[in-house]
mmCIF file of C-alpha atoms in Angstrom:
data_model
loop_
_atom_site.group_PDB
_atom_site.id
_atom_site.type_symbol
_atom_site.label_atom_id
_atom_site.label_comp_id
_atom_site.label_asym_id
_atom_site.label_seq_id
_atom_site.Cartn_x
_atom_site.Cartn_y
_atom_site.Cartn_z
ATOM 1 C CA MET A 432 -0.054 0.237 -0.327
ATOM 2 C CA ILE A 433 2.780 1.733 0.959
ATOM 3 C CA SER A 434 4.233 1.884 -2.809
ATOM 4 C CA LYS A 435 0.802 2.449 -4.379
ATOM 5 C CA ILE A 436 0.264 5.749 -2.091
ATOM 6 C CA LYS A 437 4.550 6.607 -3.130
ATOM 7 C CA ASP A 438 3.657 5.781 -6.725
ATOM 8 C CA LEU A 439 0.710 8.108 -6.416
ATOM 9 C CA PHE A 440 2.736 11.110 -5.055
ATOM 10 C CA ILE A 441 5.773 10.891 -7.509
ATOM 11 C CA GLY A 442 3.060 10.588 -10.151
ATOM 12 C CA VAL A 443 1.288 13.870 -8.830
ATOM 13 C CA LEU A 444 4.716 15.621 -8.194
ATOM 14 C CA PHE A 445 5.887 14.817 -11.789
ATOM 15 C CA GLY A 446 2.574 16.150 -12.890
ATOM 16 C CA LEU A 447 2.193 19.618 -11.230
ATOM 17 C CA LEU A 448 6.305 20.058 -12.266
ATOM 18 C CA SER A 449 5.348 19.109 -15.749
ATOM 19 C CA ALA A 450 2.402 21.562 -15.672
ATOM 20 C CA GLY A 451 4.653 24.358 -13.986
ATOM 21 C CA LEU A 452 7.145 23.849 -17.104
ATOM 22 C CA ILE A 453 4.329 24.058 -19.790
ATOM 23 C CA LEU A 454 2.836 27.358 -18.271
ATOM 24 C CA LEU A 455 6.519 28.938 -17.817
ATOM 25 C CA VAL A 456 7.514 28.209 -21.524
ATOM 26 C CA SER A 457 4.325 29.524 -22.467
ATOM 27 C CA LYS A 458 3.605 32.314 -20.751
ATOM 28 C CA PRO A 459 3.735 35.288 -23.178
ATOM 29 C CA LYS A 460 6.908 37.680 -22.883
ATOM 30 C CA PRO A 461 6.899 41.131 -21.818
ATOM 31 C CA GLY A 462 6.530 43.856 -24.340
ATOM 32 C CA ARG A 463 7.034 47.612 -24.723
ATOM 33 C CA ALA A 464 4.589 49.727 -23.762
ATOM 34 C CA ILE A 465 3.058 51.136 -26.895
ATOM 35 C CA LEU A 466 3.430 55.473 -26.605
ATOM 36 C CA LEU A 467 0.393 57.221 -27.597
ATOM 37 C CA ARG A 468 0.318 60.598 -29.384
ATOM 38 C CA PRO A 469 -2.288 62.599 -30.346
ATOM 39 C CA ALA A 470 -3.255 63.065 -33.799
ATOM 40 C CA PRO A 471 -1.144 65.214 -35.799
ATOM 41 C CA THR A 472 -2.990 69.168 -36.274
ATOM 42 C CA PRO A 473 -3.580 69.491 -39.727
ATOM 43 C CA HIS A 474 -1.385 71.799 -41.391
ATOM 44 C CA PRO A 475 -2.929 75.121 -43.247
ATOM 45 C CA VAL A 476 -2.951 75.099 -47.037
ATOM 46 C CA VAL A 477 -1.250 77.592 -49.073
ATOM 47 C CA ILE A 478 -3.137 79.329 -52.271
ATOM 48 C CA ASN A 479 -1.852 81.138 -54.888
ATOM 49 C CA ILE A 480 -4.161 83.754 -56.598
ATOM 50 C CA ASP A 481 -3.984 86.144 -59.347
ATOM 51 C CA GLY A 482 -5.875 87.778 -62.138
ATOM 52 C CA ALA A 483 -8.488 90.609 -60.841
ATOM 53 C CA VAL A 484 -8.454 90.596 -57.383
ATOM 54 C CA VAL A 485 -7.782 93.734 -55.197
ATOM 55 C CA SER A 486 -4.640 92.185 -54.107
ATOM 56 C CA PRO A 487 -2.951 89.218 -55.750
ATOM 57 C CA GLY A 488 -0.152 87.036 -54.059
ATOM 58 C CA VAL A 489 0.435 83.691 -51.815
ATOM 59 C CA TYR A 490 -1.958 83.162 -48.871
ATOM 60 C CA THR A 491 -2.123 80.821 -46.144
ATOM 61 C CA LEU A 492 -5.631 79.565 -45.058
ATOM 62 C CA PRO A 493 -6.891 77.074 -42.798
ATOM 63 C CA ILE A 494 -8.126 73.473 -44.592
ATOM 64 C CA GLN A 495 -10.860 73.144 -45.664
ATOM 65 C CA SER A 496 -11.128 76.742 -46.600
ATOM 66 C CA ARG A 497 -13.296 77.361 -50.538
ATOM 67 C CA VAL A 498 -12.329 79.416 -53.140
ATOM 68 C CA VAL A 499 -14.252 82.458 -51.330
ATOM 69 C CA ASP A 500 -12.593 82.167 -48.546
ATOM 70 C CA VAL A 501 -8.795 83.258 -50.313
ATOM 71 C CA VAL A 502 -11.328 85.860 -52.605
ATOM 72 C CA GLU A 503 -11.826 87.722 -49.583
ATOM 73 C CA ALA A 504 -7.855 87.459 -47.871
ATOM 74 C CA ALA A 505 -6.859 88.984 -51.462
ATOM 75 C CA GLY A 506 -8.679 91.914 -50.647
ATOM 76 C CA GLY A 507 -11.520 91.148 -52.719
ATOM 77 C CA LEU A 508 -12.479 91.207 -56.276
ATOM 78 C CA ALA A 509 -11.121 93.562 -58.345
ATOM 79 C CA GLU A 510 -14.020 96.296 -60.461
ATOM 80 C CA ASN A 511 -13.029 94.170 -63.603
ATOM 81 C CA ALA A 512 -13.478 90.669 -62.066
ATOM 82 C CA SER A 513 -15.370 88.249 -64.188
ATOM 83 C CA PRO A 514 -15.777 85.430 -61.601
ATOM 84 C CA GLY A 515 -18.762 83.426 -63.558
ATOM 85 C CA SER A 516 -16.263 80.936 -64.833
ATOM 86 C CA VAL A 517 -14.686 80.149 -61.182
ATOM 87 C CA ASN A 518 -16.481 77.979 -58.767
ATOM 88 C CA LEU A 519 -16.157 80.354 -55.872
ATOM 89 C CA ALA A 520 -17.656 77.703 -53.672
ATOM 90 C CA ALA A 521 -14.819 74.853 -54.424
ATOM 91 C CA GLU A 522 -12.913 73.380 -51.224
ATOM 92 C CA LEU A 523 -8.815 75.017 -51.844
ATOM 93 C CA GLU A 524 -6.199 71.668 -51.852
ATOM 94 C CA ASP A 525 -3.192 73.246 -50.756
ATOM 95 C CA GLY A 526 -0.292 74.631 -53.744
ATOM 96 C CA SER A 527 -3.579 75.172 -55.596
ATOM 97 C CA HIS A 528 -3.583 78.341 -58.159
ATOM 98 C CA ILE A 529 -6.705 80.249 -58.139
ATOM 99 C CA TYR A 530 -6.684 82.692 -61.194
ATOM 100 C CA ILE A 531 -9.573 84.757 -61.550
ATOM 101 C CA PRO A 532 -10.726 86.443 -64.988
ATOM 102 C CA ALA A 533 -11.070 89.711 -66.124
ATOM 103 C CA ARG A 534 -13.886 90.888 -67.999
ATOM 104 C CA ASN A 535 -13.558 91.299 -71.543
ATOM 105 C CA PRO A 536 -14.798 94.584 -72.488
ATOM 106 C CA SER A 537 -18.194 95.190 -72.551
ATOM 107 C CA LEU A 538 -20.456 95.156 -75.418
ATOM 108 C CA GLU A 539 -21.743 98.613 -74.835
ATOM 109 C CA ASN A 540 -17.795 99.669 -75.990
ATOM 110 C CA PRO A 541 -17.920 97.932 -79.431
ATOM 111 C CA ALA A 542 -14.307 99.436 -80.434
ATOM 112 C CA GLU A 543 -13.158 97.445 -77.596
ATOM 113 C CA LEU A 544 -14.470 94.089 -78.922
ATOM 114 C CA VAL A 545 -11.923 93.818 -81.440
ATOM 115 C CA GLY A 546 -11.065 90.415 -81.903
ATOM 116 C CA SER A 547 -13.740 89.068 -79.957
ATOM 117 C CA ALA A 548 -17.522 87.146 -79.783
ATOM 118 C CA VAL A 549 -19.938 85.600 -77.556
ATOM 119 C CA GLY A 550 -20.152 81.633 -77.068
ATOM 120 C CA ILE A 551 -21.597 79.421 -75.147
ATOM 121 C CA SER A 552 -19.408 77.304 -72.198
ATOM 122 C CA GLU A 553 -19.477 73.621 -71.683
ATOM 123 C CA SER A 554 -21.901 74.427 -68.673
ATOM 124 C CA GLY A 555 -24.207 76.596 -70.738
ATOM 125 C CA GLU A 556 -23.120 80.054 -69.625
ATOM 126 C CA MET A 557 -22.514 83.071 -72.050
ATOM 127 C CA ILE A 558 -19.110 84.008 -72.138
ATOM 128 C CA SER A 559 -16.228 86.256 -74.404
ATOM 129 C CA LEU A 560 -14.993 84.658 -77.296
ATOM 130 C CA VAL A 561 -11.402 86.201 -78.327
ATOM 131 C CA ASN A 562 -10.093 85.864 -81.875
ATOM 132 C CA ILE A 563 -6.801 85.454 -81.705
ATOM 133 C CA ASN A 564 -6.086 86.177 -85.217
ATOM 134 C CA GLN A 565 -7.868 89.909 -84.435
ATOM 135 C CA ALA A 566 -7.626 90.841 -80.760
ATOM 136 C CA SER A 567 -6.266 93.640 -79.038
ATOM 137 C CA LEU A 568 -3.150 93.338 -76.279
ATOM 138 C CA GLU A 569 -5.730 93.998 -73.774
ATOM 139 C CA ALA A 570 -8.281 91.210 -74.875
ATOM 140 C CA LEU A 571 -5.217 88.112 -75.307
ATOM 141 C CA ILE A 572 -4.317 89.883 -71.814
ATOM 142 C CA GLY A 573 -7.827 89.406 -70.258
ATOM 143 C CA LEU A 574 -7.061 85.224 -71.169
ATOM 144 C CA PRO A 575 -6.769 82.968 -68.348
ATOM 145 C CA GLY A 576 -2.635 82.521 -67.810
ATOM 146 C CA ILE A 577 -1.580 85.145 -70.692
ATOM 147 C CA GLY A 578 0.514 88.347 -69.562
ATOM 148 C CA PRO A 579 2.150 90.914 -71.632
ATOM 149 C CA VAL A 580 4.870 89.537 -72.852
ATOM 150 C CA THR A 581 3.048 86.080 -74.333
ATOM 151 C CA ALA A 582 0.308 88.533 -75.825
ATOM 152 C CA GLU A 583 2.914 90.401 -77.731
ATOM 153 C CA LYS A 584 3.988 87.025 -78.810
ATOM 154 C CA ILE A 585 1.186 86.363 -80.102
ATOM 155 C CA ILE A 586 0.686 89.426 -82.208
ATOM 156 C CA ASN A 587 4.163 89.099 -83.595
ATOM 157 C CA TYR A 588 3.109 85.200 -84.387
ATOM 158 C CA ARG A 589 0.114 86.464 -86.337
ATOM 159 C CA GLU A 590 1.883 88.904 -88.009
ATOM 160 C CA ASP A 591 3.895 85.653 -90.121
ATOM 161 C CA GLN A 592 0.863 83.329 -89.603
ATOM 162 C CA ILE A 593 -2.847 83.528 -89.536
ATOM 163 C CA PHE A 594 -4.044 80.842 -86.972
ATOM 164 C CA THR A 595 -6.811 78.082 -88.625
ATOM 165 C CA ARG A 596 -7.504 76.173 -86.125
ATOM 166 C CA ILE A 597 -7.029 77.254 -81.694
ATOM 167 C CA GLU A 598 -4.873 74.373 -81.428
ATOM 168 C CA GLU A 599 -2.118 76.033 -83.280
ATOM 169 C CA ILE A 600 -1.665 78.577 -80.537
ATOM 170 C CA GLN A 601 0.481 75.943 -78.881
ATOM 171 C CA LYS A 602 3.164 76.980 -81.936
ATOM 172 C CA VAL A 603 3.549 80.009 -79.732
ATOM 173 C CA PRO A 604 6.436 80.638 -77.508
ATOM 174 C CA GLY A 605 5.529 80.086 -73.818
ATOM 175 C CA ILE A 606 1.718 78.630 -74.870
ATOM 176 C CA GLY A 607 1.989 75.217 -74.133
ATOM 177 C CA PRO A 608 -0.228 72.331 -73.424
ATOM 178 C CA ALA A 609 -1.296 73.440 -69.737
ATOM 179 C CA THR A 610 -2.114 77.259 -71.044
ATOM 180 C CA PHE A 611 -3.642 75.657 -73.566
ATOM 181 C CA GLU A 612 -6.429 73.677 -71.729
ATOM 182 C CA GLN A 613 -6.890 77.182 -69.620
ATOM 183 C CA ILE A 614 -7.801 79.149 -72.102
ATOM 184 C CA LYS A 615 -9.182 76.900 -75.678
ATOM 185 C CA ILE A 616 -12.672 77.501 -74.574
ATOM 186 C CA TYR A 617 -12.275 81.407 -74.763
ATOM 187 C CA LEU A 618 -10.399 80.921 -78.295
ATOM 188 C CA THR A 619 -11.792 81.015 -81.921
ATOM 189 C CA VAL A 620 -10.011 82.002 -84.950
ATOM 190 C CA GLY A 621 -13.150 83.796 -86.621
ATOM 191 C CA GLU A 622 -15.473 82.683 -89.502
#
């Protein structure tokens, strides 16, 4: 009987030691604490605005600002502004360039309309078209992204060649595909 108790005691002791060894081996190793940081603060947006605004320039605005906010930061629209082709409610993206076009000469003064016609944009709005074969320097400068130097280049180019398609304006030095995309809805070569 003692031998049975002894065998039972050794069996229990061996079982407890085995269970302890299994627990020791399977215990997960202690890890490092996780450091939780606050969510990053969103950066403001930096916008370049030019064209028919009181103070063109680069402005820093809070995120989720709209085009109307950068127009207000630039002192508002100039008297000759034509904001109809710009979505003032559009949300700004960091690094954007906003151009507010100037109004083309009014229909009340036909002398100023040399080289201009009226067309309809894709959205159905009436827009003034500029005939690149006849437009004055001022009418060409009124196009988005076209300054006095480039307008002068257009006039010099057309002295030697007539534009037969609006795409040919890209042959003028300084007017590439990006500029053409901005101005193509405003262009015509006449009848």
